[in-house]
Amino acid sequence: MSERHARHRDNDRSDPGHAVVVGASMAGLCAARALADTFDEVTVLDRDRPPDGPVPRGGVPQGRHIHVLLPAGALALESLLPGLHEDLVAAGARTVPTERVRACLNGHRLAPAHTGASEVAASRPLVEERVRAHVLDHPSIELREGVEVRGLETDDARRRVVGVRIRERADDPAHEATLTSDLVVDCSGRRSPTPGWLEELGYAAPPLEQLDVDVRYATRHYRLPSDVLGGDRHLLVGPTADGAVGGVLMAIEGDRWVVTLFGMCDTRPPLDPEGFEAFAAHLPVGDLADALHAGEPLDEPTGFRFPADRRHRYERLDAFPAGLLVAGDAVCSFNPIYGQGMSVAALEAVTLRRLLSERGVPDAARWFAEISPTLDTAWDLATTADLALDCVEGPRSLRTRVLNAYAARLHAAAAHDPHLSTTFQRVMGLLDPPTQLVRPGSLVRVLRGTLRRQATRRAAHTDSACGT
Ligand SMILES: Cc1cc2nc3c(=O)[nH]c(=O)nc-3n(C[C@H](O)[C@H](O)[C@H](O)COP(=O)(O)OP(=O)(O)OC[C@H]3O[C@@H](n4cnc5c(N)ncnc54)[C@H](O)[C@@H]3O)c2cc1C
């Protein structure tokens, strides 16, 4: 134990000394950067050994699959790590203004959305590698790789977490050491052990809210002509109420395109090349299959299973030890088809930085209350959209049913209404709250679109769909 760590063992909050972050993925790295403005030392621990360079790693198996960085996430990351965006672009990432994102939802191609904001299109390993490099530039932040956190150390009364029990990967499996700290932030992902650790310490575990979606991904990389989508750089084909399948195509670094096909409930995109392309051909619209016809595959499809949206309701606990916070997927993980996880992690870190600068280290009640609005928005968007699919089993309140009926009309109206499309994309990009979609101006536009569609249908029995 270093002298400094021992000195801060009985931490008083006016002098935060050493923070330990569990997990060096997106949430852990972002949290570490926020903590470094306040703490003398920040140690980030990961049982994995992050590779040199932008390649997938074992601790983040989802990293092989498409990872969209939503506009709000890109802005939050840039505010935490100034210069990151320029650095990503220099490494080959693309800035994709939202009018260059082609969204086909419920069978309708939405009008280009001029939000004034952009996504960042890059592989997940590149984003994480550049974020890691920027975070580790800070002199107070140290990354210790190959270190597994196995438990929490508390004071005798079990009221305060004073460190973590760790095992170095190279050590004897039975050998554990203690790393003392003034604050532990658990960012160990959706299999976070904190609920179990709390119970071992005599606390209640947080209530768990879960929606089974059983999402299966299949991902492949392609070389495609640069004008394959007519200048669009990101195509999203969403599921329809009775067809829980979709796909995403996005330009990334290395002059490559990443293609992820997904199915929900019992539907699995095949992992053999022929089956993969046949699945793409049966999506609700033909844009993605048409694009693949023009391309050359660069690898074999790889799969991933995501069983459920999962939210640990830490904000509902009456008792929680001091000296411990939880962030990122460890609190809430969302159906990945909405591309929210990295952005939510970055937004949480921005909140942490603000809280630290306003009033010092937040207690758990304040922390979980402060991140709740961000989580509520993302959770509500994801689970409501999931419940629009007939095959997803879960409680459908009147509100959920009304919202999903409204969303279907909104998608249809947004096909012809750039203003409505822009409002919608700002909400899905986490830039604006979902209430924007039900303001009088939006309601009138949806109604007008519905009436126009009915009139058009009566006149010509035609519909507007992607690819047309
Ligand atoms: C298939 C898929 C696709 C996705 N697509 C998108 C997308 O398009 N856009 C988006 O924004 N998000 C996406 N996400 C979500 C995104 O991957 C996560 O939200 C994001 O990585 C933040 O997660 P995290 O840092 O909380 O946890 P993770 O990324 O899961 O990282 C946890 C880290 O903790 C380490 N760790 C775990 N336990 C221990 C321990 N005991 N001791 C030490 N270290 C430990 C692990 O090695 C790992 O490095 C997707 C997720 C999946 C599954």
PDB file of C-alpha atoms in Angstrom, residues 27-143:
ATOM      1  CA  ALA A  27     -17.641   4.046 -18.772  1.00  0.00           C
ATOM      2  CA  GLY A  28     -14.506   3.500 -16.665  1.00  0.00           C
ATOM      3  CA  LEU A  29     -12.263   5.636 -18.866  1.00  0.00           C
ATOM      4  CA  CYS A  30     -14.786   8.494 -18.981  1.00  0.00           C
ATOM      5  CA  ALA A  31     -15.347   8.335 -15.221  1.00  0.00           C
ATOM      6  CA  ALA A  32     -11.573   8.325 -14.616  1.00  0.00           C
ATOM      7  CA  ARG A  33     -11.160  11.523 -16.608  1.00  0.00           C
ATOM      8  CA  ALA A  34     -13.962  13.199 -14.659  1.00  0.00           C
ATOM      9  CA  LEU A  35     -12.426  12.095 -11.337  1.00  0.00           C
ATOM     10  CA  ALA A  36      -8.948  13.313 -12.258  1.00  0.00           C
ATOM     11  CA  ASP A  37     -10.009  16.967 -11.926  1.00  0.00           C
ATOM     12  CA  THR A  38     -10.659  16.379  -8.222  1.00  0.00           C
ATOM     13  CA  PHE A  39      -8.669  13.369  -7.018  1.00  0.00           C
ATOM     14  CA  ASP A  40      -4.886  13.381  -6.624  1.00  0.00           C
ATOM     15  CA  GLU A  41      -4.675   9.869  -8.018  1.00  0.00           C
ATOM     16  CA  VAL A  42      -7.031   7.781 -10.108  1.00  0.00           C
ATOM     17  CA  THR A  43      -6.262   4.097 -10.615  1.00  0.00           C
ATOM     18  CA  VAL A  44      -8.206   2.272 -13.303  1.00  0.00           C
ATOM     19  CA  LEU A  45      -8.185  -1.506 -12.933  1.00  0.00           C
ATOM     20  CA  ASP A  46      -9.081  -3.980 -15.646  1.00  0.00           C
ATOM     21  CA  ARG A  47      -8.712  -7.736 -15.633  1.00  0.00           C
ATOM     22  CA  ASP A  48      -8.187  -7.580 -19.369  1.00  0.00           C
ATOM     23  CA  ARG A  49      -4.996  -6.454 -21.052  1.00  0.00           C
ATOM     24  CA  PRO A  50      -6.014  -3.796 -23.568  1.00  0.00           C
ATOM     25  CA  PRO A  51      -4.195  -4.449 -26.846  1.00  0.00           C
ATOM     26  CA  ASP A  52      -1.797  -2.071 -28.525  1.00  0.00           C
ATOM     27  CA  GLY A  53      -3.796  -0.565 -31.322  1.00  0.00           C
ATOM     28  CA  PRO A  54      -7.453  -0.498 -32.353  1.00  0.00           C
ATOM     29  CA  VAL A  55      -8.315  -4.190 -32.319  1.00  0.00           C
ATOM     30  CA  PRO A  56     -11.106  -6.058 -30.498  1.00  0.00           C
ATOM     31  CA  ARG A  57     -10.296  -7.363 -27.014  1.00  0.00           C
ATOM     32  CA  GLY A  58     -11.652 -10.206 -24.912  1.00  0.00           C
ATOM     33  CA  GLY A  59     -13.024  -8.047 -22.074  1.00  0.00           C
ATOM     34  CA  VAL A  60     -15.296  -6.182 -24.508  1.00  0.00           C
ATOM     35  CA  PRO A  61     -16.568  -8.926 -26.836  1.00  0.00           C
ATOM     36  CA  GLN A  62     -19.260  -6.606 -28.232  1.00  0.00           C
ATOM     37  CA  GLY A  63     -16.434  -4.542 -29.726  1.00  0.00           C
ATOM     38  CA  ARG A  64     -16.482  -6.612 -32.937  1.00  0.00           C
ATOM     39  CA  HIS A  65     -19.954  -5.289 -33.701  1.00  0.00           C
ATOM     40  CA  ILE A  66     -21.182  -1.969 -34.973  1.00  0.00           C
ATOM     41  CA  HIS A  67     -20.915   0.806 -32.385  1.00  0.00           C
ATOM     42  CA  VAL A  68     -22.619   4.066 -33.252  1.00  0.00           C
ATOM     43  CA  LEU A  69     -21.557   7.130 -31.293  1.00  0.00           C
ATOM     44  CA  LEU A  70     -24.710   9.249 -31.081  1.00  0.00           C
ATOM     45  CA  PRO A  71     -24.482  13.054 -31.405  1.00  0.00           C
ATOM     46  CA  ALA A  72     -24.938  13.661 -27.654  1.00  0.00           C
ATOM     47  CA  GLY A  73     -22.263  11.092 -26.859  1.00  0.00           C
ATOM     48  CA  ALA A  74     -19.838  12.607 -29.344  1.00  0.00           C
ATOM     49  CA  LEU A  75     -20.347  16.046 -27.758  1.00  0.00           C
ATOM     50  CA  ALA A  76     -19.984  14.686 -24.225  1.00  0.00           C
ATOM     51  CA  LEU A  77     -16.771  12.848 -25.100  1.00  0.00           C
ATOM     52  CA  GLU A  78     -15.331  15.953 -26.723  1.00  0.00           C
ATOM     53  CA  SER A  79     -16.137  18.020 -23.649  1.00  0.00           C
ATOM     54  CA  LEU A  80     -14.375  15.464 -21.429  1.00  0.00           C
ATOM     55  CA  LEU A  81     -11.466  14.935 -23.813  1.00  0.00           C
ATOM     56  CA  PRO A  82     -10.907  18.046 -25.951  1.00  0.00           C
ATOM     57  CA  GLY A  83      -9.256  17.178 -29.248  1.00  0.00           C
ATOM     58  CA  LEU A  84     -10.598  13.619 -29.297  1.00  0.00           C
ATOM     59  CA  HIS A  85     -12.792  14.215 -32.329  1.00  0.00           C
ATOM     60  CA  GLU A  86      -9.954  15.614 -34.410  1.00  0.00           C
ATOM     61  CA  ASP A  87      -7.765  12.729 -33.330  1.00  0.00           C
ATOM     62  CA  LEU A  88     -10.421  10.157 -34.290  1.00  0.00           C
ATOM     63  CA  VAL A  89     -10.856  11.748 -37.685  1.00  0.00           C
ATOM     64  CA  ALA A  90      -7.084  11.728 -38.191  1.00  0.00           C
ATOM     65  CA  ALA A  91      -7.195   7.993 -37.455  1.00  0.00           C
ATOM     66  CA  GLY A  92      -9.836   7.484 -40.165  1.00  0.00           C
ATOM     67  CA  ALA A  93     -13.125   7.951 -38.303  1.00  0.00           C
ATOM     68  CA  ARG A  94     -15.871   9.814 -40.144  1.00  0.00           C
ATOM     69  CA  THR A  95     -17.973  12.693 -38.965  1.00  0.00           C
ATOM     70  CA  VAL A  96     -21.491  11.919 -40.141  1.00  0.00           C
ATOM     71  CA  PRO A  97     -23.935  14.831 -39.994  1.00  0.00           C
ATOM     72  CA  THR A  98     -27.395  13.504 -39.195  1.00  0.00           C
ATOM     73  CA  GLU A  99     -28.664  14.434 -42.659  1.00  0.00           C
ATOM     74  CA  ARG A 100     -26.266  11.736 -43.912  1.00  0.00           C
ATOM     75  CA  VAL A 101     -27.842   9.068 -41.685  1.00  0.00           C
ATOM     76  CA  ARG A 102     -30.495   7.168 -43.638  1.00  0.00           C
ATOM     77  CA  ALA A 103     -33.057   5.860 -41.192  1.00  0.00           C
ATOM     78  CA  CYS A 104     -35.686   3.414 -42.430  1.00  0.00           C
ATOM     79  CA  LEU A 105     -38.186   2.852 -39.645  1.00  0.00           C
ATOM     80  CA  ASN A 106     -41.433   0.963 -39.862  1.00  0.00           C
ATOM     81  CA  GLY A 107     -40.719   0.687 -43.589  1.00  0.00           C
ATOM     82  CA  HIS A 108     -40.405   4.462 -44.139  1.00  0.00           C
ATOM     83  CA  ARG A 109     -37.279   6.312 -45.128  1.00  0.00           C
ATOM     84  CA  LEU A 110     -37.211   9.375 -42.917  1.00  0.00           C
ATOM     85  CA  ALA A 111     -36.501  12.719 -44.570  1.00  0.00           C
ATOM     86  CA  PRO A 112     -32.916  13.963 -44.032  1.00  0.00           C
ATOM     87  CA  ALA A 113     -32.603  15.364 -40.497  1.00  0.00           C
ATOM     88  CA  HIS A 114     -30.728  18.672 -40.325  1.00  0.00           C
ATOM     89  CA  THR A 115     -30.050  18.671 -36.597  1.00  0.00           C
ATOM     90  CA  GLY A 116     -26.792  20.613 -36.830  1.00  0.00           C
ATOM     91  CA  ALA A 117     -25.140  17.712 -34.980  1.00  0.00           C
ATOM     92  CA  SER A 118     -23.082  14.738 -36.105  1.00  0.00           C
ATOM     93  CA  GLU A 119     -22.389  11.171 -35.177  1.00  0.00           C
ATOM     94  CA  VAL A 120     -18.883   9.754 -35.167  1.00  0.00           C
ATOM     95  CA  ALA A 121     -18.544   6.651 -37.325  1.00  0.00           C
ATOM     96  CA  ALA A 122     -15.634   4.412 -36.365  1.00  0.00           C
ATOM     97  CA  SER A 123     -15.032   0.903 -35.151  1.00  0.00           C
ATOM     98  CA  ARG A 124     -15.569   0.388 -31.445  1.00  0.00           C
ATOM     99  CA  PRO A 125     -11.903  -0.612 -30.897  1.00  0.00           C
ATOM    100  CA  LEU A 126     -10.736   2.651 -32.493  1.00  0.00           C
ATOM    101  CA  VAL A 127     -13.038   4.784 -30.340  1.00  0.00           C
ATOM    102  CA  GLU A 128     -11.960   2.981 -27.180  1.00  0.00           C
ATOM    103  CA  GLU A 129      -8.263   3.056 -28.063  1.00  0.00           C
ATOM    104  CA  ARG A 130      -8.288   6.822 -28.749  1.00  0.00           C
ATOM    105  CA  VAL A 131     -10.350   7.514 -25.615  1.00  0.00           C
ATOM    106  CA  ARG A 132      -7.888   5.411 -23.591  1.00  0.00           C
ATOM    107  CA  ALA A 133      -4.913   7.301 -25.017  1.00  0.00           C
ATOM    108  CA  HIS A 134      -6.461  10.688 -24.197  1.00  0.00           C
ATOM    109  CA  VAL A 135      -7.465   9.621 -20.688  1.00  0.00           C
ATOM    110  CA  LEU A 136      -4.039   8.166 -19.898  1.00  0.00           C
ATOM    111  CA  ASP A 137      -2.429  11.425 -21.002  1.00  0.00           C
ATOM    112  CA  HIS A 138      -3.620  12.849 -17.711  1.00  0.00           C
ATOM    113  CA  PRO A 139      -0.758  12.671 -15.215  1.00  0.00           C
ATOM    114  CA  SER A 140      -3.002  11.604 -12.296  1.00  0.00           C
ATOM    115  CA  ILE A 141      -4.507   8.598 -14.056  1.00  0.00           C
ATOM    116  CA  GLU A 142      -2.877   5.180 -14.009  1.00  0.00           C
ATOM    117  CA  LEU A 143      -4.183   2.058 -15.753  1.00  0.00           C
TER     118      LEU A 143
END
